[in-house]
Amino acid sequence: MFGRLAPVLAAASVLTGPLAAPAAAATPASFAEPVPEVMAALGDSISTGFNACGWYVSCTSRSWSAGDHAAVSSHYLRLSKLSGTLQGHNLNFASPGATSADLLGQVNKAIEAKADYVTVLIGATDACVRTEKAMTPIATYRQRLETALATLRAGMPQARVLFASIPDLRRLWQVGKDDPVARTFWTLGRVCPTMLTNPTSTKKADVERRARVRARVIGYNRAAAEVCAAYGPQCGTDGGAVFSFPFTLEHVSKWDFFHPSTAGQRVLAAQTFGRGFDWIDPR
């Protein structure tokens, strides 16, 4: 779903289980917003629609954010129904393998494109690494988000921002651990080793490792919610909806048993769109 596994599996995340991060409460705008004229998807491979339509390719048309495939009903398509000014102005600066370290560069591209609405889903690749020690510290993740948002405010003061919560990676392990095909993909592809190594093991060390990785994702989600709240009413979150969604293997790509399928992308769009901003319908 995300990750610097790009050459192997393009990093990523999938959806999730019960939310244990109360600080990830929604921070929607307090007033109705005009439909944006240009929108941009920022983040990792989940926002590029990686493996949603083919073998190890980004399917940007099926992105939950800026895609134009009818089956997904993305933010772009929903907003386009409200205003024709957005049509054709859906940009995707997300990148397979991106981590929080790459967000600033994506923000600069959004500023150059004059995007007045950006969605952000990033962080699973910060946790989905070879070892726990290599996971991005929460403080570093927070600082990178703060820098990126400060840059966006300086370059596009009126831009609206929506943070989607990072999926619960342990939920992916839970729904796939008993599927031999999923386990084979995870093992041969070395998919998200911090969470998915030894998927059938119930040893204490493996149980505790999975819990620590999940706790790191919760920490990222909490940090993103707090940074967003500090940014003000032009920033909203999904209130942990993506993290909390009880997805199944139906929502996971059968190309890698890691990224969201088209059905998963549709869930992402549905879980996030109504939780960020109230948009003015000029019709």
Coordinates of C-alpha atoms in Angstrom, one line a residue:
M1 CA 0.0 0.0 0.0
F2 CA 2.8 2.4 0.7
G3 CA 6.4 2.2 1.3
R4 CA 9.9 2.3 0.0
L5 CA 9.0 -1.2 -1.1
A6 CA 8.2 0.6 -4.4
P7 CA 10.5 -1.5 -6.6
V8 CA 9.3 -4.6 -4.9
L9 CA 5.7 -3.8 -3.8
A10 CA 5.4 0.0 -3.6
A11 CA 4.8 0.9 0.0
A12 CA 1.5 1.4 1.4
S13 CA -1.3 0.8 3.8
V14 CA -4.7 -0.7 3.8
L15 CA -7.7 0.0 6.0
T16 CA -8.3 -0.8 9.7
G17 CA -9.8 -1.9 13.0
P18 CA -11.1 0.0 16.1
L19 CA -9.5 3.4 16.6
A20 CA -7.4 3.7 19.7
A21 CA -6.3 7.3 19.1
P22 CA -8.8 9.7 20.7
A23 CA -6.7 12.7 19.6
A24 CA -7.5 11.9 16.0
A25 CA -11.0 13.5 16.3
A26 CA -12.3 15.2 13.2
T27 CA -11.4 18.8 12.7
P28 CA -13.7 19.9 9.9
A29 CA -14.1 23.4 8.7
S30 CA -16.7 25.3 10.7
F31 CA -18.3 26.9 7.6
A32 CA -19.2 25.9 4.1
E33 CA -16.4 26.1 1.6
P34 CA -16.5 27.0 -2.1
V35 CA -15.7 24.1 -4.4
P36 CA -12.0 24.2 -5.2
E37 CA -10.7 25.1 -8.7
V38 CA -7.7 22.8 -8.5
M39 CA -7.2 19.8 -6.2
A40 CA -4.2 17.6 -5.6
A41 CA -3.6 14.2 -3.9
L42 CA -0.5 14.1 -1.8
G43 CA 0.9 11.0 -0.1
D44 CA 2.1 7.5 -0.9
S45 CA 1.1 4.7 -3.2
I46 CA -2.4 4.3 -1.7
S47 CA -3.3 7.7 -3.2
T48 CA -1.9 6.7 -6.6
G49 CA -4.2 3.7 -6.7
F50 CA -1.3 1.3 -6.8
N51 CA -2.3 -2.2 -7.8
A52 CA -6.0 -1.2 -8.0
C53 CA -6.2 -2.1 -11.7
G54 CA -3.1 -4.1 -12.7
W55 CA 0.1 -5.7 -11.8
Y56 CA 2.4 -3.4 -9.9
V57 CA 1.2 -0.2 -11.5
S58 CA -0.2 3.0 -10.2
C59 CA -3.9 3.4 -11.3
T60 CA -4.3 7.1 -10.7
S61 CA -7.8 7.0 -12.2
R62 CA -8.8 4.8 -9.2
S63 CA -7.4 7.0 -6.6
W64 CA -9.8 7.7 -3.7
S65 CA -8.7 11.4 -3.9
A66 CA -8.1 12.7 -7.4
G67 CA -9.2 9.7 -9.5
D68 CA -11.8 9.9 -12.2
H69 CA -13.1 6.3 -12.3
A70 CA -16.8 6.1 -11.7
A71 CA -16.5 2.9 -9.6
V72 CA -14.5 4.7 -6.9
S73 CA -16.5 7.9 -6.6
S74 CA -13.5 9.9 -5.5
H75 CA -13.3 13.3 -3.9
Y76 CA -12.7 14.8 -7.4
L77 CA -15.8 13.2 -8.9
R78 CA -18.0 14.2 -6.0
L79 CA -16.7 17.8 -6.1
S80 CA -17.0 18.0 -9.9
K81 CA -20.7 17.3 -9.6
L82 CA -21.0 20.4 -7.5
S83 CA -19.0 22.7 -9.8
G84 CA -17.8 22.3 -13.4
T85 CA -14.8 24.6 -12.6
L86 CA -12.9 21.7 -11.1
Q87 CA -13.3 19.3 -14.0
G88 CA -9.9 18.4 -15.5
H89 CA -8.0 20.0 -12.6
N90 CA -7.3 16.9 -10.6
L91 CA -3.6 16.5 -9.9
N92 CA -1.9 13.6 -8.2
F93 CA 1.5 14.3 -6.7
A94 CA 1.5 11.2 -4.4
S95 CA 4.2 8.7 -5.1
P96 CA 4.7 5.0 -4.4
G97 CA 7.3 4.6 -1.6
A98 CA 6.8 8.1 -0.2
T99 CA 7.3 8.7 3.5
S100 CA 6.6 11.8 5.6
A101 CA 10.0 13.0 4.4
D102 CA 8.7 13.4 0.9
L103 CA 5.6 15.5 1.9
L104 CA 7.3 18.9 1.7
G105 CA 8.3 18.2 -1.9
Q106 CA 4.8 17.3 -2.8
V107 CA 3.4 20.4 -1.1
N108 CA 5.8 22.5 -3.2
K109 CA 4.4 20.9 -6.4
A110 CA 0.8 21.6 -5.2
I111 CA 1.7 25.3 -4.6
E112 CA 3.2 25.6 -8.0
A113 CA 0.0 24.1 -9.5
K114 CA -2.1 26.6 -7.3
A115 CA -4.0 23.7 -5.8
D116 CA -6.6 25.1 -3.4
Y117 CA -7.6 21.7 -2.0
V118 CA -5.2 19.0 -1.1
T119 CA -5.7 15.6 0.5
V120 CA -2.9 13.9 2.5
L121 CA -2.6 10.3 3.3
I122 CA 1.0 9.5 4.4
G123 CA 2.7 7.5 7.1
A124 CA 2.3 3.8 6.6
T125 CA 5.6 3.7 4.8
D126 CA 7.2 5.3 7.8
A127 CA 6.1 2.3 9.8
C128 CA 6.3 -0.4 7.1
V129 CA 10.1 -0.8 7.1
R130 CA 12.5 -3.6 7.6
T131 CA 13.0 -3.2 11.3
E132 CA 11.2 -1.5 14.2
K133 CA 14.3 0.6 14.8
A134 CA 14.0 2.0 11.3
M135 CA 10.5 3.3 11.8
T136 CA 10.2 7.1 11.7
P137 CA 10.0 8.6 15.3
I138 CA 6.6 10.2 16.0
A139 CA 8.3 13.5 16.8
T140 CA 10.0 13.5 13.4
Y141 CA 6.8 12.7 11.7
R142 CA 5.1 15.6 13.4
Q143 CA 7.8 18.0 12.6
R144 CA 7.7 17.1 8.9
L145 CA 4.0 17.6 8.8
E146 CA 4.3 21.0 10.5
T147 CA 6.9 22.1 8.0
A148 CA 4.9 21.0 5.1
L149 CA 1.7 22.8 6.3
A150 CA 3.6 26.0 7.1
T151 CA 5.0 25.9 3.6
L152 CA 1.5 25.4 2.1
R153 CA 0.1 28.3 4.1
A154 CA 2.9 30.6 2.9
G155 CA 2.4 29.6 -0.7
M156 CA -1.3 29.0 -0.9
P157 CA -2.9 30.8 2.1
Q158 CA -6.5 29.8 1.1
A159 CA -5.8 26.1 0.4
R160 CA -8.0 23.6 2.3
V161 CA -6.3 20.4 3.6
L162 CA -7.8 17.1 4.5
F163 CA -5.8 14.4 6.3
A164 CA -7.0 10.8 5.9
S165 CA -5.9 8.6 8.8
I166 CA -3.3 5.9 8.2
P167 CA -4.9 2.5 7.9
D168 CA -4.5 0.0 10.7
L169 CA -1.7 -2.3 9.5
R170 CA -2.5 -4.9 12.1
R171 CA -6.0 -5.2 10.7
L172 CA -4.3 -6.2 7.4
W173 CA -2.4 -9.0 9.3
Q174 CA -5.7 -10.1 11.0
V175 CA -7.7 -10.5 7.7
G176 CA -4.9 -12.1 5.7
K177 CA -2.9 -14.3 8.2
D178 CA -5.1 -17.3 7.5
D179 CA -5.0 -17.0 3.8
P180 CA -2.1 -19.0 2.3
V181 CA -1.9 -16.9 -0.9
A182 CA -1.7 -13.7 1.1
R183 CA 1.0 -15.1 3.3
T184 CA 3.0 -16.2 0.3
F185 CA 2.9 -12.7 -1.2
W186 CA 3.9 -11.2 2.1
T187 CA 6.8 -13.6 2.6
L188 CA 8.2 -13.6 -1.0
G189 CA 7.7 -9.9 -1.4
R190 CA 9.0 -9.0 2.1
V191 CA 5.9 -6.9 2.5
C192 CA 5.8 -4.6 5.5
P193 CA 8.2 -6.7 7.6
T194 CA 7.6 -4.8 10.8
M195 CA 4.0 -6.0 10.8
L196 CA 3.8 -9.0 8.5
T197 CA 6.9 -11.0 9.3
N198 CA 6.1 -14.5 10.7
P199 CA 2.3 -14.0 10.1
T200 CA 1.2 -17.3 11.7
S201 CA 3.3 -16.9 14.8
T202 CA 1.6 -16.4 18.1
K203 CA 4.9 -16.1 20.1
K204 CA 5.0 -13.3 22.6
A205 CA 7.8 -11.5 20.7
D206 CA 5.7 -11.4 17.5
V207 CA 2.5 -10.4 19.2
E208 CA 4.3 -7.6 21.0
R209 CA 6.0 -6.5 17.8
R210 CA 2.7 -6.1 16.0
A211 CA 1.3 -4.2 18.9
R212 CA 4.2 -1.8 18.9
V213 CA 3.9 -1.1 15.1
R214 CA 0.2 -0.5 15.5
A215 CA 1.0 1.9 18.4
R216 CA 3.3 3.8 16.1
V217 CA 0.6 4.2 13.5
I218 CA -1.8 5.4 16.1
G219 CA 0.9 7.9 17.2
Y220 CA 1.2 9.2 13.6
N221 CA -2.5 9.6 13.3
R222 CA -2.6 11.5 16.6
A223 CA 0.2 13.8 15.6
A224 CA -1.4 14.5 12.2
A225 CA -4.7 15.4 13.9
E226 CA -3.0 17.7 16.4
V227 CA -1.0 19.4 13.6
C228 CA -4.1 19.8 11.6
A229 CA -6.0 21.3 14.5
A230 CA -3.2 23.8 15.1
Y231 CA -3.4 24.8 11.4
G232 CA -7.0 26.0 11.9
P233 CA -10.4 25.6 10.2
Q234 CA -8.8 25.2 6.8
C235 CA -7.6 21.8 7.8
G236 CA -9.8 18.8 8.5
T237 CA -9.3 15.1 9.3
D238 CA -11.4 12.0 8.8
G239 CA -11.7 11.6 12.6
G240 CA -9.9 8.2 12.3
A241 CA -12.5 6.8 10.0
V242 CA -10.0 5.0 7.7
F243 CA -8.1 3.6 10.6
S244 CA -11.3 2.3 12.2
F245 CA -13.0 0.8 9.1
P246 CA -13.4 -3.0 9.4
F247 CA -12.1 -3.9 6.0
T248 CA -11.9 -7.4 4.6
L249 CA -9.8 -9.1 1.9
E250 CA -12.4 -7.9 -0.6
H251 CA -10.9 -4.4 -0.1
V252 CA -7.3 -5.5 -0.7
S253 CA -5.7 -5.9 -4.1
K254 CA -5.2 -9.5 -5.1
W255 CA -2.1 -8.4 -7.0
D256 CA -0.2 -8.1 -3.7
F257 CA -2.6 -8.5 -0.8
F258 CA -1.4 -5.2 0.6
H259 CA -2.8 -2.2 -1.4
P260 CA -6.5 -1.3 -1.6
S261 CA -8.4 -2.8 -4.4
T262 CA -10.9 -0.7 -6.4
A263 CA -13.4 -1.6 -3.7
G264 CA -10.9 -0.5 -1.1
Q265 CA -10.4 2.8 -2.8
R266 CA -14.1 3.3 -3.0
V267 CA -14.3 2.8 0.8
L268 CA -11.5 5.3 1.3
A269 CA -13.4 7.9 -0.6
A270 CA -16.7 7.3 1.2
Q271 CA -15.1 7.3 4.7
T272 CA -13.2 10.5 4.1
F273 CA -15.3 12.8 1.9
G274 CA -18.1 13.7 4.3
R275 CA -15.9 14.1 7.3
G276 CA -13.7 17.0 6.2
F277 CA -15.5 20.0 4.8
D278 CA -19.0 21.1 4.0
W279 CA -18.9 22.3 0.4
I280 CA -21.2 24.9 -1.1
D281 CA -23.4 23.4 -3.7
P282 CA -24.1 26.3 -6.2
R283 CA -26.8 24.4 -8.1

